mmCIF file of C-alpha atoms and ligand atoms in Angstrom:
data_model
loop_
_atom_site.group_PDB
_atom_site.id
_atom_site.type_symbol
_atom_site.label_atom_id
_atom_site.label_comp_id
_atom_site.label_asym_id
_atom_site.label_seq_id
_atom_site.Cartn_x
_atom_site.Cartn_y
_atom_site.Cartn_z
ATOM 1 C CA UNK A 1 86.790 114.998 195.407
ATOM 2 C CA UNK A 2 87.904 112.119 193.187
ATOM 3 C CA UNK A 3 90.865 109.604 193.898
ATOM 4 C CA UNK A 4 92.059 109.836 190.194
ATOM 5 C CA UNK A 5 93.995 107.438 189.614
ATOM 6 C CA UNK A 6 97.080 106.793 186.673
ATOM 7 C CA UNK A 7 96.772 103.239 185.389
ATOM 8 C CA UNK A 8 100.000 103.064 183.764
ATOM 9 C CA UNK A 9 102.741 100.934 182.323
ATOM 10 C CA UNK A 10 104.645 101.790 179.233
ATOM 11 C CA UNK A 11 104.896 98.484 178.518
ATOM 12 C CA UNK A 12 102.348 97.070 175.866
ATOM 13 C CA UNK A 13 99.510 94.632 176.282
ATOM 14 C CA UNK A 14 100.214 94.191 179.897
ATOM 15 C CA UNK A 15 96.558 94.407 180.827
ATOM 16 C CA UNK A 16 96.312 98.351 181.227
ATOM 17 C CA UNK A 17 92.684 98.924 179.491
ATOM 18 C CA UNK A 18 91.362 95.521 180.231
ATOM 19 C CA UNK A 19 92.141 96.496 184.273
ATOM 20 C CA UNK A 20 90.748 100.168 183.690
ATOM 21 C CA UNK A 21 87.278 99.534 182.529
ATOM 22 C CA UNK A 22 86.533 96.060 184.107
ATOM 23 C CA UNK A 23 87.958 98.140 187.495
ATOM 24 C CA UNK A 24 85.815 100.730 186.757
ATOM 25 C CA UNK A 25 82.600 98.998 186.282
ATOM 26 C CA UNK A 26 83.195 96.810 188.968
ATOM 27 C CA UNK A 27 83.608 100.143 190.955
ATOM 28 C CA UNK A 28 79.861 101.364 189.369
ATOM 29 C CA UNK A 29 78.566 98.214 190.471
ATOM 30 C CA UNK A 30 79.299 99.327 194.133
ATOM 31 C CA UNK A 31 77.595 102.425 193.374
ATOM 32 C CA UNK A 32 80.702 104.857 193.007
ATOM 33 C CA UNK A 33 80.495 107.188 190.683
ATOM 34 C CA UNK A 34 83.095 106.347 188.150
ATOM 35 C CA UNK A 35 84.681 108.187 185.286
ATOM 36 C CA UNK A 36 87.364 106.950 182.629
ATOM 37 C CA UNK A 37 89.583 109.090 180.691
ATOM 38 C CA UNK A 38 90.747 107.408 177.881
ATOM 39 C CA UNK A 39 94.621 108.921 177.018
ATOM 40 C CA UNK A 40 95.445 106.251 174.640
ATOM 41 C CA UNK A 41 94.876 106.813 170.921
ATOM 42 C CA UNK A 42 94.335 103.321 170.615
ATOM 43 C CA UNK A 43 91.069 103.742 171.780
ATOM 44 C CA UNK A 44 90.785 100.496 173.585
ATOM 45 C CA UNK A 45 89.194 101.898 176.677
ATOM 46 C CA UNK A 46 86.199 103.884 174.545
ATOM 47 C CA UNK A 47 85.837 100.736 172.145
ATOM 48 C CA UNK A 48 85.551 98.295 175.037
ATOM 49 C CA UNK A 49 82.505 100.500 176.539
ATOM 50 C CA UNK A 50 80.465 100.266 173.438
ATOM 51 C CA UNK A 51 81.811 103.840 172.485
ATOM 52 C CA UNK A 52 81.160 103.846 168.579
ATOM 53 C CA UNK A 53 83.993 105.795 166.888
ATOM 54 C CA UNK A 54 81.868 108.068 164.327
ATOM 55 C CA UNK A 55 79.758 109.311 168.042
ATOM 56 C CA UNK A 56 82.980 110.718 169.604
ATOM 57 C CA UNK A 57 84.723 112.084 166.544
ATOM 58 C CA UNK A 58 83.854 115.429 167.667
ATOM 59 C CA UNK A 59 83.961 114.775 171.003
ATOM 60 C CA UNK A 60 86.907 113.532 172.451
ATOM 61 C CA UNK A 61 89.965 114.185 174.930
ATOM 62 C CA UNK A 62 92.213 115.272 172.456
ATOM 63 C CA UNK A 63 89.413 118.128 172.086
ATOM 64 C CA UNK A 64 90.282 118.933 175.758
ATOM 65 C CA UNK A 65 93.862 118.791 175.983
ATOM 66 C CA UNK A 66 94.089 121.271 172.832
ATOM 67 C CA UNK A 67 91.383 123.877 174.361
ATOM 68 C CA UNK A 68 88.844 123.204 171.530
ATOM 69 C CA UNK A 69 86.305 121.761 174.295
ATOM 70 C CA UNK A 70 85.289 122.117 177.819
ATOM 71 C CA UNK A 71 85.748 118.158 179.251
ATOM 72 C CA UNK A 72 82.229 118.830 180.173
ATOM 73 C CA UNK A 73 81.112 118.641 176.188
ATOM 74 C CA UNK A 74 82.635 115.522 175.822
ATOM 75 C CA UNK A 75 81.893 113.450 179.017
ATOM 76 C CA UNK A 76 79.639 110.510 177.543
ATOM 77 C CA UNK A 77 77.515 108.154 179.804
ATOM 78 C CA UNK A 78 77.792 104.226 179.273
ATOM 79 C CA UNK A 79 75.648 101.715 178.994
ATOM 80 C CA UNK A 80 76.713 101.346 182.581
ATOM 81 C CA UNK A 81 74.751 102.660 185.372
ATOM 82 C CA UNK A 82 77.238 105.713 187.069
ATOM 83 C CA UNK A 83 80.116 104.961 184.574
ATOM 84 C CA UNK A 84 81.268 107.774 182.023
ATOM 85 C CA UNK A 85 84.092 107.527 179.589
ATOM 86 C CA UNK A 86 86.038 111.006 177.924
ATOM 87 C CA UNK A 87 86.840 108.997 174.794
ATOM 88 C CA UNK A 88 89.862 108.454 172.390
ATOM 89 C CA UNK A 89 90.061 108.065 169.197
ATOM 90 C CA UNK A 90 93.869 108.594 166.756
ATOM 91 C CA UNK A 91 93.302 112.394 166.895
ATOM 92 C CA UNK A 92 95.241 112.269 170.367
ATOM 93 C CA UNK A 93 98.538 110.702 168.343
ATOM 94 C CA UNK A 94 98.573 114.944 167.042
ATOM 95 C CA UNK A 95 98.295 115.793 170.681
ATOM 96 C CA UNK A 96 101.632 114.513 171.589
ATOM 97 C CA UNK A 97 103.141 116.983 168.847
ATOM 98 C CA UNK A 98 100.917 119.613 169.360
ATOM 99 C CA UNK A 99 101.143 120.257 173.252
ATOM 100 C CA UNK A 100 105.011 120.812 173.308
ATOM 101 C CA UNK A 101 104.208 124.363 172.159
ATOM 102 C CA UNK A 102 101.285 125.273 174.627
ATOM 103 C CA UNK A 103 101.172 126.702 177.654
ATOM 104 C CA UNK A 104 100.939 124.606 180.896
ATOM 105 C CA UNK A 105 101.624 121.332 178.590
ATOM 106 C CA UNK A 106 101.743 119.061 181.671
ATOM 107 C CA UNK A 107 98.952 120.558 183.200
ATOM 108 C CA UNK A 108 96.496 120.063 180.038
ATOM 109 C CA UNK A 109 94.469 117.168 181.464
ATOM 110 C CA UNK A 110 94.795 118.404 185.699
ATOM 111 C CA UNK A 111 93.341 121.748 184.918
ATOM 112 C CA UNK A 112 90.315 119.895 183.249
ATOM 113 C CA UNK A 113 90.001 117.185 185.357
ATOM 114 C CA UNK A 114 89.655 119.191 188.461
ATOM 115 C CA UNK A 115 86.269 120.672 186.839
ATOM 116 C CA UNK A 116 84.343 117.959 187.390
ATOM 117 C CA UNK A 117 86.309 115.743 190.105
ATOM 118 C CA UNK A 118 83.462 117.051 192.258
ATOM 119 C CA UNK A 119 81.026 114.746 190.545
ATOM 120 C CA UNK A 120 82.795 111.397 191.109
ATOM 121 C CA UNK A 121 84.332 108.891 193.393
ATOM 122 C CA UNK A 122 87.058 107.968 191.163
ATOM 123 C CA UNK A 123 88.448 109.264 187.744
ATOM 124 C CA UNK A 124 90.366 106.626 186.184
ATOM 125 C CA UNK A 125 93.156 107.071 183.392
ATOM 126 C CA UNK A 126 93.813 104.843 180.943
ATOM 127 C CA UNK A 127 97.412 105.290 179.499
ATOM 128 C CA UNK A 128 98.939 104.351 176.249
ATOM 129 C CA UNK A 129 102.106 102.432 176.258
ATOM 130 C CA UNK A 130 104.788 104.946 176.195
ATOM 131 C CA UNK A 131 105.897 107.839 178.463
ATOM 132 C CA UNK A 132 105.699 110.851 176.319
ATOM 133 C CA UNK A 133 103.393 113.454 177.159
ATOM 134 C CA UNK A 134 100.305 111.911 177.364
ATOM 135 C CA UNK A 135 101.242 110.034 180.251
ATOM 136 C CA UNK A 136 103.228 112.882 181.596
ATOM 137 C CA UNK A 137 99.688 114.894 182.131
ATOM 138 C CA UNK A 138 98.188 111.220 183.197
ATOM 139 C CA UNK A 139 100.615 111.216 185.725
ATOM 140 C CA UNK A 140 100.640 115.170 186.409
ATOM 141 C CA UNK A 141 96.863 114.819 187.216
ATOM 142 C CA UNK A 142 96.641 111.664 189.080
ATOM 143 C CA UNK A 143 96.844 111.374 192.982
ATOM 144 C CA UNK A 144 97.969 108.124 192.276
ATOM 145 C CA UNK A 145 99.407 105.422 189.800
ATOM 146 C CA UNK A 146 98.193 101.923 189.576
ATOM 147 C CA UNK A 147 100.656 99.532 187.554
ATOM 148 C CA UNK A 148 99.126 96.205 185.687
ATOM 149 C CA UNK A 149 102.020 93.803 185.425
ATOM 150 C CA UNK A 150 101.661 90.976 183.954
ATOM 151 C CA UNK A 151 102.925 87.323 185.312
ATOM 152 C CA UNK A 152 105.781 86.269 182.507
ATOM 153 C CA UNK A 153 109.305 86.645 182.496
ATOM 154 C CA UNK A 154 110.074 90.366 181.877
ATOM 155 C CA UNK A 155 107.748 91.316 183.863
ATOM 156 C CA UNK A 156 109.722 93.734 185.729
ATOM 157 C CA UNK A 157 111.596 95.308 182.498
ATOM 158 C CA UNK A 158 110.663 98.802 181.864
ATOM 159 C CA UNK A 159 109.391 98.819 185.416
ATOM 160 C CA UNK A 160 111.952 100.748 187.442
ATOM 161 C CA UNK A 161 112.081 103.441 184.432
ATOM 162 C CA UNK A 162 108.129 103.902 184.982
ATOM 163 C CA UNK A 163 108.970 104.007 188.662
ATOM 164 C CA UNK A 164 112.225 106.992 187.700
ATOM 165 C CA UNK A 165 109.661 108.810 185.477
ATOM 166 C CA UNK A 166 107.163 109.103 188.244
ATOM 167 C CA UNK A 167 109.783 110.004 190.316
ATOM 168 C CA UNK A 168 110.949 113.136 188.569
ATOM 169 C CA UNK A 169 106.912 113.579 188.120
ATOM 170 C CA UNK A 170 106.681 113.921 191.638
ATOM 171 C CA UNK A 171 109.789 115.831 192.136
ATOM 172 C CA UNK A 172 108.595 118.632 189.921
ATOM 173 C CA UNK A 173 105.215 118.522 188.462
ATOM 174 C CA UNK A 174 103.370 116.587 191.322
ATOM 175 C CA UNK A 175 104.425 116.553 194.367
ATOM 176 C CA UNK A 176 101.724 114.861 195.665
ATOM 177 C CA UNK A 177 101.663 111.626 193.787
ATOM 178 C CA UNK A 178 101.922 107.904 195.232
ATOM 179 C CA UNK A 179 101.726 104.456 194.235
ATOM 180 C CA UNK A 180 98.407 103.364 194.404
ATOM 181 C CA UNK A 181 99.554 99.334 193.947
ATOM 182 C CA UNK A 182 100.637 96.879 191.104
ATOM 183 C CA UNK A 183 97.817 94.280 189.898
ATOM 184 C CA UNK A 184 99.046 91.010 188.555
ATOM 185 C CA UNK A 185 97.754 90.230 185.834
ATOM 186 C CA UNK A 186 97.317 87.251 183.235
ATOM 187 C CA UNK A 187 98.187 84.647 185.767
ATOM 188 C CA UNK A 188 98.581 81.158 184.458
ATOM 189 C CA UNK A 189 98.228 78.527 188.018
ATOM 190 C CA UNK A 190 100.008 75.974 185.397
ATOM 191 C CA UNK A 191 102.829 77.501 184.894
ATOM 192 C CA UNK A 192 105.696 77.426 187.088
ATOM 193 C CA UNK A 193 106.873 80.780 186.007
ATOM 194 C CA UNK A 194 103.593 82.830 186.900
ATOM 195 C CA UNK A 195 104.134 81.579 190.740
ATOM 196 C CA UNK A 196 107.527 82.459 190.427
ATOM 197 C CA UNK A 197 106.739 86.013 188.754
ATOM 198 C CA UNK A 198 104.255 86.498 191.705
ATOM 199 C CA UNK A 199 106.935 85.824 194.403
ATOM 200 C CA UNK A 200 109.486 87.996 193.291
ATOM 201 C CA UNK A 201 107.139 90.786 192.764
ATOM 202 C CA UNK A 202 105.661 90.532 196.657
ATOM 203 C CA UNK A 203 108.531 90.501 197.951
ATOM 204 C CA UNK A 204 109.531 93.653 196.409
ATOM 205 C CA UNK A 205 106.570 95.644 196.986
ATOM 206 C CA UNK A 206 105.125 93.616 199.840
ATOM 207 C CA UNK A 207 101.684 95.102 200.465
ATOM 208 C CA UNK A 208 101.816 97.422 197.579
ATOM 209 C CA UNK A 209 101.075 94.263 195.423
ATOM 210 C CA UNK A 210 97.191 93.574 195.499
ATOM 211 C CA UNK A 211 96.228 90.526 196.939
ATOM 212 C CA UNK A 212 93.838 90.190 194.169
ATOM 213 C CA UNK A 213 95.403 88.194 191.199
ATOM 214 C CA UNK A 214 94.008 88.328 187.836
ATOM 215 C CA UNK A 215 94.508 85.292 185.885
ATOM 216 C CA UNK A 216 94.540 84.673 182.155
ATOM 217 C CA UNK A 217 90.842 84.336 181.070
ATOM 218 C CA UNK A 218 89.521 84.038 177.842
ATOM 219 C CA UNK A 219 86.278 85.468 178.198
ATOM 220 C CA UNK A 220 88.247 88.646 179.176
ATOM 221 C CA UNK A 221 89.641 88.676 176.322
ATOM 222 C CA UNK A 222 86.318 88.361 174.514
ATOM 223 C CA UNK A 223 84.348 91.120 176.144
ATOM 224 C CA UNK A 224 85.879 93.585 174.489
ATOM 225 C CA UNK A 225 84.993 93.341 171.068
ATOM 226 C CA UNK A 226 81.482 93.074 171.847
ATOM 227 C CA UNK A 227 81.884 96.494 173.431
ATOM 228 C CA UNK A 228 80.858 95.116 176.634
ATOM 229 C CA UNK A 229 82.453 94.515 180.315
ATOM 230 C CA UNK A 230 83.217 91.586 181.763
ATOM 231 C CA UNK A 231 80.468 92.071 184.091
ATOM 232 C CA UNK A 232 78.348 92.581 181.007
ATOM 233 C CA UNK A 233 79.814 89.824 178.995
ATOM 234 C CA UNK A 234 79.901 86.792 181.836
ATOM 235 C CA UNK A 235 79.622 88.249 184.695
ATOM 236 C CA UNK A 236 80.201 84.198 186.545
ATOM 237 C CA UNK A 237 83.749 84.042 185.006
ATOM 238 C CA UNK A 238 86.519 83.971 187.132
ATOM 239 C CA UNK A 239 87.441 87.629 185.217
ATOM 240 C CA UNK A 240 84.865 88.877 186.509
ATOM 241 C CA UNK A 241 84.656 87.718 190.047
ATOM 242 C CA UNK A 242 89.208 88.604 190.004
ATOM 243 C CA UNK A 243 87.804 92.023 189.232
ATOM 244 C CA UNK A 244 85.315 92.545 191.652
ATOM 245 C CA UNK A 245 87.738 91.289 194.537
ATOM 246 C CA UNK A 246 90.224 93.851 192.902
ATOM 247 C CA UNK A 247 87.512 96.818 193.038
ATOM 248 C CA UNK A 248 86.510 95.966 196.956
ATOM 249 C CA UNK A 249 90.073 95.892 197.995
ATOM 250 C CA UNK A 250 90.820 99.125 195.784
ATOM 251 C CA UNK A 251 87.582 100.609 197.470
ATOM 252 C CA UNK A 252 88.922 99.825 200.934
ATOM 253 C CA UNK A 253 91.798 101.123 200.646
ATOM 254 C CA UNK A 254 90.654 104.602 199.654
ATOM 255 C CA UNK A 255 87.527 104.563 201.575
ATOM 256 C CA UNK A 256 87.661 102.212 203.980
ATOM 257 C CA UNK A 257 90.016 101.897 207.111
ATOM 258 C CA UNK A 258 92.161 99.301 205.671
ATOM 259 C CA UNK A 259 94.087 102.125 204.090
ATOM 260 C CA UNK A 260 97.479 102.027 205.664
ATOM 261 C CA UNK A 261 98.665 105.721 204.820
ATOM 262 C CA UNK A 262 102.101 105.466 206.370
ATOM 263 C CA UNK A 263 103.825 102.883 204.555
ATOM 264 C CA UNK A 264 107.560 103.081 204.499
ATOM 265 C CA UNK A 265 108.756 103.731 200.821
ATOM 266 C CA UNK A 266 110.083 100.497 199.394
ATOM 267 C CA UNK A 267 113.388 100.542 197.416
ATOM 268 C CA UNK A 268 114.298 98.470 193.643
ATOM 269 C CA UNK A 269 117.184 98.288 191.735
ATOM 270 C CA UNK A 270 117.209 100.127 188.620
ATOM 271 C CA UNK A 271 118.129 98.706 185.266
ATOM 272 C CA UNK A 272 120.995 100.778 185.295
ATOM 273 C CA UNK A 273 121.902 98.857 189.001
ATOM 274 C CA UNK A 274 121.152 102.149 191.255
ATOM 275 C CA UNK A 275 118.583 102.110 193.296
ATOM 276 C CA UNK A 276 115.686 104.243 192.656
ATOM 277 C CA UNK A 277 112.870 105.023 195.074
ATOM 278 C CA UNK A 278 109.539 104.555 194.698
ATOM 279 C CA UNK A 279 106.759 106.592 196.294
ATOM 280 C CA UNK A 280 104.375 104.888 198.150
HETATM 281 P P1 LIG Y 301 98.311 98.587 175.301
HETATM 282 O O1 LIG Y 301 99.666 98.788 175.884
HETATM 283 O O2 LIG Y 301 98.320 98.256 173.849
HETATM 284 O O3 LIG Y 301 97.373 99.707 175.638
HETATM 285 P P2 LIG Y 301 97.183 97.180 177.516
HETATM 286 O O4 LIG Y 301 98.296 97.238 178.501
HETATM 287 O O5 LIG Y 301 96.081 98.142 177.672
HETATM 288 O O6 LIG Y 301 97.734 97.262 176.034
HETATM 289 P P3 LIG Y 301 95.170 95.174 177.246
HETATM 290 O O7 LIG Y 301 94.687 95.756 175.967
HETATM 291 O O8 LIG Y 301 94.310 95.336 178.439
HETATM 292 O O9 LIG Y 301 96.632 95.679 177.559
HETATM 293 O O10 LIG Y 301 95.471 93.630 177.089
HETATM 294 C C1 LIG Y 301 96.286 93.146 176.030
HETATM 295 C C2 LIG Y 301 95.605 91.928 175.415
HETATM 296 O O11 LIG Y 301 95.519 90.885 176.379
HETATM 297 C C3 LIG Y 301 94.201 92.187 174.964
HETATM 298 O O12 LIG Y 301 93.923 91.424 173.821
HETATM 299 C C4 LIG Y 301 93.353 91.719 176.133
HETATM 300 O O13 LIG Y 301 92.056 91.325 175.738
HETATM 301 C C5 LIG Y 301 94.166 90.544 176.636
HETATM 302 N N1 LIG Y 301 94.024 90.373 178.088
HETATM 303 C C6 LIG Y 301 94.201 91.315 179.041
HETATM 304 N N2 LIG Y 301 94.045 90.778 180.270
HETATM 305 C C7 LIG Y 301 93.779 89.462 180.077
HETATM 306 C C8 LIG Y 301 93.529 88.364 180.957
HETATM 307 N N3 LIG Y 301 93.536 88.512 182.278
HETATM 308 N N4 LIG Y 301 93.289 87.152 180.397
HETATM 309 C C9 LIG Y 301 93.299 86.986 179.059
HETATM 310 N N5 LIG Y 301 93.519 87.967 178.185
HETATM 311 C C10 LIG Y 301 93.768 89.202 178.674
HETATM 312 MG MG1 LIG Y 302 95.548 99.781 176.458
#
């Protein structure tokens, strides 16, 4: 079965779909099979793999989640050797509206996912910046949640409500789900503030923090608008290697016997000043 896997933060442009597809195909490089869901209707994920929007119009995860389509109609291959991509496109915006009525609402995306979770190593989920009911399922059909978080000053704002909201997730709809890790991302080695950011954040979440920093790199930044990976794009930039490091440590974890599966939860304050716990 899959390790799907929640990549999730509501806050915006923290480095969500840039970690989700360059993770992904650095996972297909290593031969995993590797599918992304795309849950934002943004788009970002399906427009950064070359997904043209007129091919998925009829196609797409909103499709799924309203019970017009089996996810097996709309599962697309990439130019990517054993990556595949459920698209987005705005459709899904309606799907927020338009679930609160149905049946098993939270369960839209787990009951399709775990169709074809047979056929890959990893399912990732690329989540839009809010935590309404798209990210709800996201979360409701992950094992786990990875959270980008970007090295600048409010770094950890919104945080310890994604961490409350995952918390009740697990309390009711999921029982089973865990942190997979936070990924730094956008690191700037000039400034003061991103060593600073780094610090504060390891020695929160010790080991739950990936070792493998991503800095701020412009070619990242460029891939996607020529609907191409970084490992597409230039695969010698220090994006892509930061990737790569990210997807073998990932991969170890979950495969290989680095995975430390008995990790004491780790406790943060809350904005609020409580403190909230988060499942490791
Ligand atoms: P949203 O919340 O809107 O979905 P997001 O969290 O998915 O955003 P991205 O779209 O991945 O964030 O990144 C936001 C912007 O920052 C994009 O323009 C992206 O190309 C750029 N970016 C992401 N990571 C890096 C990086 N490491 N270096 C430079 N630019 C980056
Ligand atoms: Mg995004």
């Amino acid at each position: 079965m899959a390790r799907i896997i929640c990549v999730a933060n509501q806050k915006g442009g923290v480095g969500k779909t840039t970690t989700s597809v360059n993770l992904a195909a650095a996972l297909s490089e290593m031969s995993r099979q590797v599918l992304i869901v795309d849950m934002d209707p943004q788009g970002n994920a399906s427009s950064g793999l070359g997904v043209k929007r007129y091919e998925n119009q009829d196609n797409n995860i909103y499709q799924v989640l309203i019970g017009e389509k089996s996810i097996h109609e709309t599962i697309q291959s990439t130019q990517i050797k054993n990556l595949d991509i459920v698209p987005a496109n705005p459709d899904l915006v309606g799907a927020e509206i338009e679930l609160v009525d149905m049946p098993q609402r939270e369960y839209r995306l787990k009951s399709a996912l775990r169709e074809v979770s047979g056929k890959y190593h990893y399912i990732l989920i690329d989540c839009p910046p809010s935590l309404g009911l798209l990210t709800v399922n996201s979360l409701s059909a992950a094992e786990t949640f990875l959270v980008p978080l970007q090295c600048e000053y409010y770094a950890l704002e919104g945080l310890s409500q994604l961490l409350n909201t995952a918390g009740l997730i697990k309390k009711s709809l999921n029982t089973d789900l865990r942190i997979e890790g936070i990924v730094l991302t956008m690191f700037d080695a000039r400034n003061n503030l991103s060593h600073q950011v780094v610090a504060e954040i390891q020695s929160h979440f010790a080991e739950k923090v990936f070792s493998a920093i991503i800095p701020r790199n412009v070619r990242l930044s460029e891939a996607p608008s020529h609907g191409q990976t970084i490992f597409q794009y230039d695969p010698k930039s220090i994006g892509a290697k930061k990737y790569k490091e990210l997807a073998e440590e990932l991969d170890g974890r979950v495969y290989g016997h680095k995975e430390s599966e008995s990790t004491p939860a780790q406790v943060v304050a809350s904005d609020s000043g409580q403190e909230s716990e988060i499942y490791v």
